[in-house]
Amino acid sequence: MIEFAAITSVISKYAPQASQIIIKQAQKNEAVIKVLQELKLNPTQIPDDVDTVYVYALVRYGVFKPEAILNLFRERVIKDYFWDAYSNNTPSKFVENTKRFLNQNSELKTQIINAKINFLGELEEFGEVFITIAKQTRASRYQPYPDWNLDVYPKEFKALIFEKTRLFCGRDFVFKAIQKFFTTQPKGYFTVVGDAGMGKSAIAAKYILATKVPCYFNVFAEGRNKPEKFLASIRQQLIKRHSLQNADNADLRTLLQKASEELKGQKLVIVVDALDEVEQEGNNNLLDLPQNLPDGVYFFLTRRPYNQETKRLALSPDTPVDELDLTKRDYTALSQEDVKEYIQLFFNNDYKLRSWINERNISEDNFTQEIAVKSENNFIYLRYILPGISEGKYNDLTLKGLPQGLHDYYMTHWNRMGMDKESNEKKVKILYILVERGEPISINMISEIIDEDEYEVKSVLNDWVEYVKSEVNEDDQKTYYSIYHQSFLEFLKGQDKLGKGRKLFKEVNKSMANFMLKEMA
């Protein structure tokens, strides 16, 4: 059997910790396959003995992870703790034993602390990866599969929280303002306002990561933006955290009141991201947020800029409220400094980016300053453009020639992919189907709508992997796709205003309608 210590060295060889950068799923899959092949393991046929499944899980989990957490999982005693907890469906026991191990290994504990690793989150993520591998073996020894939930975050938002915070820095001025409100007011609503890409969701995720508070992320592209879904999620979280009785059908006001009675001097903060993405009829407050709050109860909201018609947050005079608007000139300089820190953090994790600027005799300071200005304080722009430079997508451009702002970036990529060429109309239609569908859709359904081979559909989606999210449905084991970022969704919708775009959108709508009629027949 392969020694676990050897595994982590191979992982580091093929997937160094350039890692904390957002890596495309395709790149991650390629790295996993290379590591398994180096270890002489078949990427598709998994033996069902426990040690081997643990190795496969460690590789799948460990690609692009910090070395400190890999060093923890490579310890055989940790593997034994894990299997004991898995076999007895006691994930909390795994946490307790691992904490005890770290307390006896101060050097490794210090490494994990210095790497700012979310300890509980990583133990939970590894467990879920192991279960996924175990299911692939179909071996009875792994059944029944345990509920590997460490109660850190709602399962539906874990991947989003981890992704949003992998390369997070700065925003201290935002957190100070939030904390000041929560410590000086007896209750209330605090809202962070900002344009798309200014880091609102990342700020919310980072706050949740640090405080482990109840949360809800409205995600338009996934249809997770309705009041009933919000209420169901928050209800479940509050009942679990505060052992609320007779609350299975309680409305939000009742839940908050019941929870407040259990606080005993503590505070209850609920984070709600992307209030602007909520779909709700009528004129009530978005998500039916109460006009009055019990003492000790706070909401931390994020949203895009709004006017009085779209605000939909009417509050009673005795409910404290405050907001921090990232678009205001007061915060421009502070945001610019955070952008520069983000670029420097990327520098520290990616030698290819350094090579790019060295080949062009550009100083780090000049590069940082120029990209910061081009970003227009937009972090989504940075999360696309910096990996793109590193991967050689802009070798034909000078620093001055790089795209200016997020819309320019999308348009540059659109043009480079030749999406305006008549020969690529089917590719455009595939993306438009994702827009018009409004919820995740399978490759099979897309191919039937436009009468195209599934392989061709998948190839197109792979070309746009940075912008398209894939997720396997546990019920039917099919992969479903949706637009990842709201900003890209809006860019695609904007193409509807163009003559050719309008024509293709109409054709897509007609094809989708015909498909639905055929399905109903």
XYZ file of C-alpha atoms in Angstrom:
521
model
C 0.000 0.000 0.000
C 1.209 3.497 -0.801
C 2.357 5.511 2.169
C 0.118 8.497 2.743
C 3.160 10.776 3.085
C 4.173 9.924 -0.486
C 0.753 10.899 -1.785
C 0.970 14.492 -0.591
C 4.361 14.980 -2.244
C 2.922 13.830 -5.593
C -0.094 16.120 -5.153
C 2.252 19.053 -4.541
C 4.233 18.101 -7.650
C 1.269 18.308 -10.021
C -0.880 20.820 -8.167
C 1.325 23.203 -6.179
C -0.330 25.691 -3.923
C -0.747 28.138 -6.683
C -3.796 26.753 -5.630
C -5.467 29.209 -3.565
C -6.200 30.843 -6.864
C -9.558 29.966 -8.357
C -8.798 26.988 -10.598
C -11.056 25.856 -13.386
C -12.759 22.528 -12.742
C -11.240 21.098 -15.896
C -7.730 21.926 -14.659
C -8.484 20.328 -11.315
C -9.716 17.139 -12.999
C -6.568 16.985 -15.138
C -4.369 17.352 -12.051
C -6.291 14.606 -10.226
C -5.788 12.204 -13.151
C -2.051 12.976 -13.342
C -1.593 12.376 -9.616
C -3.478 9.070 -9.745
C -1.451 7.925 -12.750
C 1.792 8.871 -10.988
C 0.657 6.724 -8.054
C -0.159 3.919 -10.547
C -3.843 4.101 -9.695
C -6.637 3.786 -12.277
C -8.622 7.064 -12.453
C -11.859 5.189 -13.229
C -11.687 1.778 -11.531
C -11.458 2.165 -7.756
C -10.665 -0.868 -5.538
C -12.988 -1.054 -2.577
C -10.507 -1.525 0.317
C -10.601 1.320 2.835
C -6.975 2.443 2.521
C -7.241 2.765 -1.259
C -10.529 4.644 -1.115
C -8.899 6.980 1.426
C -6.029 7.556 -1.025
C -8.430 8.356 -3.883
C -10.346 10.715 -1.594
C -7.139 12.401 -0.464
C -6.087 12.991 -4.078
C -9.520 14.247 -5.191
C -9.811 16.492 -2.137
C -6.194 17.576 -1.935
C -5.525 19.034 -5.382
C -4.780 22.755 -4.931
C -5.057 22.543 -1.131
C -2.515 24.132 1.255
C 0.279 21.797 2.322
C -0.588 22.135 6.016
C -3.995 20.484 5.651
C -2.538 17.760 3.397
C 0.030 17.009 6.085
C -2.807 16.472 8.537
C -4.747 14.022 6.365
C -1.659 12.033 5.429
C -1.187 10.943 9.057
C -2.256 7.313 9.429
C -3.771 7.973 12.840
C -6.029 10.613 11.225
C -7.098 8.049 8.657
C -7.926 5.631 11.508
C -9.891 8.352 13.343
C -11.774 9.114 10.141
C -12.713 5.493 9.411
C -13.872 4.948 12.982
C -16.110 8.029 12.777
C -17.352 7.043 9.298
C -18.211 3.473 10.362
C -20.141 4.669 13.396
C -21.731 7.735 11.730
C -20.146 10.015 14.342
C -18.440 12.829 12.421
C -18.261 14.898 15.606
C -15.988 12.212 17.107
C -13.616 12.683 14.161
C -13.482 16.391 14.972
C -12.755 15.727 18.653
C -9.997 13.189 17.946
C -8.398 15.399 15.290
C -8.382 18.396 17.628
C -6.722 16.257 20.305
C -4.114 15.113 17.787
C -3.326 18.710 16.808
C -3.044 19.798 20.429
C -0.320 17.164 20.780
C 1.389 18.306 17.545
C 1.932 22.012 18.026
C 4.050 22.459 14.887
C 1.344 21.155 12.551
C -1.319 23.075 14.475
C 0.692 26.275 13.999
C 1.028 25.580 10.263
C -2.738 25.192 9.930
C -3.386 28.391 11.910
C -0.826 30.377 9.889
C -2.339 29.131 6.627
C -5.708 30.536 7.805
C -7.339 27.185 7.155
C -10.980 26.733 8.093
C -10.396 23.554 10.080
C -14.007 22.356 10.452
C -14.853 23.220 6.864
C -11.926 21.151 5.558
C -12.826 18.117 7.707
C -16.350 18.333 6.370
C -15.236 18.707 2.756
C -12.868 15.722 2.984
C -15.618 13.546 4.456
C -17.974 14.404 1.633
C -15.302 13.621 -0.979
C -14.667 10.246 0.681
C -18.376 9.428 0.580
C -18.475 10.312 -3.137
C -15.573 7.908 -3.811
C -17.128 5.222 -1.603
C -20.363 5.400 -3.605
C -18.417 4.825 -6.822
C -17.137 1.496 -5.497
C -20.708 0.338 -4.735
C -19.212 -1.780 -1.935
C -21.533 -2.697 0.917
C -18.918 -1.996 3.587
C -19.402 1.743 3.062
C -23.167 1.585 3.508
C -25.213 3.115 4.954
C -23.455 6.326 3.970
C -23.174 8.628 7.000
C -24.600 12.123 7.181
C -21.238 13.877 7.168
C -22.544 17.229 8.317
C -20.500 19.118 10.906
C -23.155 21.839 11.175
C -20.736 24.493 9.989
C -22.728 25.795 7.012
C -25.870 24.730 5.152
C -24.823 22.092 2.628
C -26.374 24.026 -0.222
C -23.961 26.937 0.319
C -20.735 25.242 1.376
C -19.127 25.083 -2.057
C -20.038 28.714 -2.716
C -18.587 29.869 0.631
C -15.335 27.977 0.088
C -14.999 29.265 -3.480
C -15.678 32.870 -2.538
C -13.092 32.888 0.246
C -10.198 30.906 -1.238
C -8.405 34.053 -2.326
C -9.811 36.722 -0.040
C -7.972 39.729 1.298
C -8.643 43.222 2.616
C -12.112 44.755 3.137
C -11.179 45.592 6.740
C -13.063 48.876 6.517
C -16.254 46.953 5.684
C -15.936 44.535 8.581
C -15.189 47.363 11.006
C -18.363 49.168 9.942
C -20.410 45.988 10.321
C -18.994 45.263 13.747
C -19.525 48.826 14.916
C -23.213 48.606 14.011
C -23.678 45.264 15.755
C -21.974 46.469 18.942
C -23.630 49.884 19.184
C -27.192 48.988 18.179
C -29.568 46.694 20.102
C -30.839 45.138 16.835
C -31.244 46.094 13.181
C -30.332 45.803 9.511
C -26.897 46.523 8.046
C -26.550 46.476 4.250
C -23.449 46.399 2.044
C -24.282 47.909 -1.352
C -22.134 47.530 -4.457
C -22.092 46.882 -8.190
C -21.599 43.396 -9.648
C -18.093 42.138 -8.971
C -17.283 44.505 -6.110
C -16.979 41.581 -3.711
C -20.276 41.694 -1.831
C -20.790 37.928 -1.850
C -17.173 37.339 -0.890
C -17.547 39.745 2.045
C -20.678 37.894 3.162
C -18.951 34.510 2.783
C -15.877 35.672 4.705
C -18.055 36.953 7.545
C -19.904 33.622 7.665
C -16.616 31.729 7.592
C -15.369 33.708 10.600
C -18.562 33.760 12.673
C -20.464 30.576 11.617
C -23.765 32.501 11.623
C -26.971 31.443 9.814
C -26.965 32.481 6.174
C -28.726 32.444 2.837
C -27.329 33.181 -0.633
C -29.839 34.181 -3.292
C -28.640 32.680 -6.584
C -30.763 33.666 -9.566
C -29.063 31.255 -11.987
C -29.995 28.285 -9.787
C -33.546 29.377 -8.986
C -32.532 29.732 -5.347
C -34.022 33.170 -4.882
C -37.599 32.705 -3.681
C -39.055 33.697 -0.282
C -40.266 30.161 0.442
C -36.796 28.677 -0.117
C -35.199 31.348 2.051
C -37.688 30.726 4.851
C -37.264 26.938 4.690
C -33.480 27.217 4.940
C -33.417 29.799 7.757
C -36.121 27.887 9.646
C -34.060 24.704 9.525
C -30.897 26.511 10.644
C -32.569 28.290 13.575
C -34.390 25.180 14.793
C -31.122 23.247 14.734
C -29.007 25.945 16.396
C -31.447 26.941 19.116
C -33.439 23.709 19.586
C -36.666 25.578 18.852
C -39.885 23.748 19.676
C -43.127 23.823 17.653
C -41.446 25.787 14.882
C -41.698 23.430 11.894
C -44.267 25.668 10.211
C -43.414 28.982 11.862
C -43.104 32.151 9.794
C -39.975 34.310 9.932
C -41.242 36.692 12.624
C -42.180 33.810 14.908
C -38.841 32.097 14.317
C -36.890 35.238 15.182
C -38.936 35.774 18.321
C -38.444 32.181 19.451
C -34.711 32.357 18.713
C -34.328 35.675 20.548
C -35.768 34.086 23.681
C -32.925 31.556 23.610
C -30.085 34.055 23.111
C -29.378 34.699 26.816
C -27.468 37.886 26.164
C -25.873 36.713 22.912
C -26.545 38.145 19.453
C -28.183 36.455 16.484
C -26.838 37.636 13.118
C -28.337 36.307 9.872
C -26.483 36.972 6.607
C -28.545 37.314 3.418
C -26.614 37.805 0.170
C -27.840 39.329 -3.105
C -31.188 40.740 -2.043
C -31.467 42.225 -5.550
C -31.667 38.725 -7.077
C -34.847 37.832 -5.189
C -37.908 37.020 -7.296
C -41.072 37.880 -5.398
C -44.494 39.140 -6.378
C -46.367 41.878 -4.549
C -45.047 44.863 -2.642
C -44.010 43.258 0.641
C -40.469 43.484 1.936
C -38.141 41.263 -0.071
C -38.066 37.783 1.497
C -40.769 39.113 3.841
C -38.104 40.551 6.131
C -39.828 41.915 9.250
C -40.304 45.637 9.839
C -39.567 45.032 13.528
C -36.875 42.839 15.044
C -36.526 41.458 18.568
C -33.594 42.786 20.607
C -30.359 40.970 19.867
C -31.393 40.046 16.314
C -29.524 41.516 13.316
C -29.540 41.053 9.557
C -26.425 41.584 7.449
C -27.627 42.103 3.848
C -25.854 42.626 0.536
C -27.387 44.008 -2.630
C -26.745 46.083 -5.736
C -27.592 49.799 -5.828
C -31.340 50.382 -5.683
C -33.959 53.104 -5.974
C -37.022 53.523 -3.779
C -39.118 51.309 -6.061
C -36.698 48.379 -5.897
C -35.593 48.811 -2.279
C -38.572 46.958 -0.774
C -37.286 47.102 2.789
C -39.786 49.162 4.778
C -38.875 49.262 8.483
C -40.488 50.661 11.594
C -38.930 53.849 13.050
C -37.532 51.984 16.054
C -35.574 49.447 13.929
C -31.965 50.650 13.495
C -30.652 50.541 9.936
C -27.359 51.468 8.279
C -25.518 50.701 5.065
C -22.091 50.926 3.463
C -22.169 51.725 -0.256
C -18.983 50.489 -1.952
C -19.740 52.658 -4.993
C -19.396 55.879 -2.980
C -16.314 57.981 -3.546
C -15.454 57.691 0.162
C -14.534 54.042 -0.355
C -12.935 54.158 -3.817
C -9.378 54.533 -2.520
C -9.850 51.824 0.117
C -11.261 49.419 -2.473
C -8.369 50.212 -4.794
C -5.895 49.241 -2.059
C -7.751 45.947 -1.540
C -7.577 45.304 -5.286
C -3.815 45.857 -5.237
C -3.451 43.504 -2.270
C -5.444 40.881 -4.183
C -3.128 41.207 -7.193
C -0.072 40.862 -4.952
C -1.562 37.767 -3.334
C -2.010 36.284 -6.789
C 1.605 37.147 -7.606
C 2.787 35.263 -4.544
C 0.973 32.118 -5.690
C 1.623 32.084 -9.422
C 5.089 32.019 -11.000
C 3.611 32.080 -14.536
C 2.210 35.550 -13.932
C 5.648 36.707 -12.835
C 7.130 35.212 -16.000
C 4.585 37.117 -18.123
C 5.565 40.499 -16.723
C 9.292 39.670 -16.679
C 9.199 38.749 -20.377
C 7.763 42.206 -21.050
C 10.129 44.019 -18.684
C 7.223 45.247 -16.564
C 7.783 45.929 -12.895
C 5.435 44.391 -10.323
C 4.456 47.847 -9.099
C 3.616 49.050 -12.601
C 1.638 45.899 -13.379
C -0.272 46.114 -10.105
C -1.113 49.777 -10.645
C -2.222 49.292 -14.260
C -4.380 46.212 -13.580
C -5.919 47.865 -10.523
C -7.026 50.804 -12.676
C -8.293 48.517 -15.467
C -10.269 46.453 -12.975
C -12.385 49.459 -11.982
C -12.329 47.920 -8.477
C -14.086 44.822 -9.812
C -12.891 41.549 -8.272
C -14.670 39.336 -10.812
C -12.566 41.039 -13.482
C -9.423 40.142 -11.525
C -10.514 36.557 -10.983
C -10.841 36.144 -14.744
C -8.025 38.279 -16.124
C -5.191 37.177 -13.812
C -5.560 33.417 -14.451
C -6.044 34.249 -18.139
C -2.692 36.062 -18.250
C -1.053 33.215 -16.333
C -2.430 30.625 -18.782
C -1.088 32.518 -21.794
C -4.394 33.759 -23.177
C -3.016 37.284 -23.582
C 0.496 36.608 -24.840
C -0.303 38.658 -27.925
C -1.248 41.739 -25.881
C 0.719 44.375 -24.041
C -0.172 45.557 -20.557
C -1.943 48.577 -22.063
C -3.827 46.321 -24.471
C -5.525 44.217 -21.785
C -9.328 44.652 -21.466
C -10.655 47.616 -19.504
C -13.375 46.677 -17.047
C -15.598 43.620 -16.771
C -17.862 44.249 -19.789
C -14.821 44.871 -21.995
C -13.331 41.622 -20.670
C -16.435 39.619 -21.581
C -16.571 41.234 -25.019
C -12.872 40.553 -25.639
C -13.347 36.882 -24.774
C -16.525 36.753 -26.870
C -14.670 38.102 -29.894
C -11.638 35.861 -29.362
C -13.927 32.822 -29.343
C -15.357 34.021 -32.672
C -18.901 34.006 -31.325
C -20.080 36.552 -33.900
C -19.129 34.307 -36.808
C -22.006 32.612 -38.602
C -20.281 29.229 -38.196
C -20.531 29.584 -34.415
C -24.240 30.359 -34.182
C -24.992 27.012 -32.536
C -22.399 27.793 -29.854
C -24.138 31.085 -29.162
C -27.511 29.336 -28.993
C -26.200 26.902 -26.368
C -25.263 29.809 -24.101
C -28.579 31.549 -24.805
C -30.440 28.391 -23.743
C -28.722 28.656 -20.348
C -29.930 32.261 -20.150
C -33.521 31.545 -21.169
C -33.836 28.380 -19.094
C -33.262 30.310 -15.862
C -32.350 27.124 -13.940
C -29.791 24.308 -14.345
C -30.206 22.189 -17.466
C -28.631 18.922 -18.643
C -26.541 18.422 -21.776
C -29.098 15.908 -22.992
C -31.905 18.480 -22.854
C -29.788 21.161 -24.572
C -28.874 18.763 -27.379
C -32.531 17.860 -27.928
C -33.651 21.486 -27.967
C -31.232 22.496 -30.717
C -30.959 19.046 -32.361
C -27.214 18.880 -31.802
C -24.875 16.064 -30.776
C -24.249 15.884 -27.004
C -20.488 15.801 -27.572
C -20.672 19.124 -29.414
C -22.740 20.660 -26.615
C -20.249 19.510 -23.992
C -17.329 20.876 -26.033
C -18.964 24.311 -26.115
C -19.634 24.279 -22.381
C -16.009 23.271 -21.763
C -14.873 26.274 -23.810
C -16.801 28.489 -21.386
C -15.900 26.579 -18.240
C -14.938 29.763 -16.345
C -18.456 31.093 -16.721
C -20.594 27.966 -16.618
C -21.251 26.048 -13.415
C -21.749 22.269 -13.472
C -23.363 20.237 -10.712
C -24.229 16.537 -10.480
C -27.793 15.800 -9.424
C -27.707 13.032 -6.813
C -31.111 11.661 -7.846
C -30.440 10.955 -11.521
C -26.611 11.299 -11.512
C -26.806 13.703 -14.454
C -24.707 16.853 -14.706
C -26.649 20.109 -14.918
C -25.273 23.430 -16.155
C -26.069 27.065 -15.430
C -24.438 30.492 -15.868
C -22.056 31.010 -12.962
C -21.956 34.775 -12.475
C -24.879 37.159 -12.648
C -22.650 39.674 -14.441
C -22.014 37.254 -17.324
C -25.709 36.412 -17.427
C -26.446 40.093 -17.876
C -23.774 40.397 -20.565
C -25.426 37.580 -22.532
C -28.844 39.150 -22.067
C -27.371 42.369 -23.428
C -26.635 40.627 -26.706
C -30.421 40.489 -27.189
C -30.265 44.206 -27.954
C -28.071 43.534 -31.002
C -29.633 42.609 -34.325
C -28.016 39.196 -34.635
C -28.386 38.466 -30.940
C -32.091 39.273 -31.053
C -32.558 36.898 -33.990
C -30.770 34.027 -32.234
C -32.651 34.619 -28.986
C -35.941 34.318 -30.911
C -34.779 31.075 -32.521
C -33.772 29.689 -29.117
C -37.140 30.584 -27.615
C -38.940 28.909 -30.505
C -36.808 25.751 -30.175
C -37.425 25.618 -26.428
C -41.170 26.043 -26.917
C -41.236 23.241 -29.505
C -39.281 20.998 -27.154
C -41.723 21.633 -24.300
C -44.706 20.894 -26.549
C -43.111 17.620 -27.630
C -42.460 16.688 -23.991
C -46.071 17.391 -23.040
C -47.506 15.413 -25.937
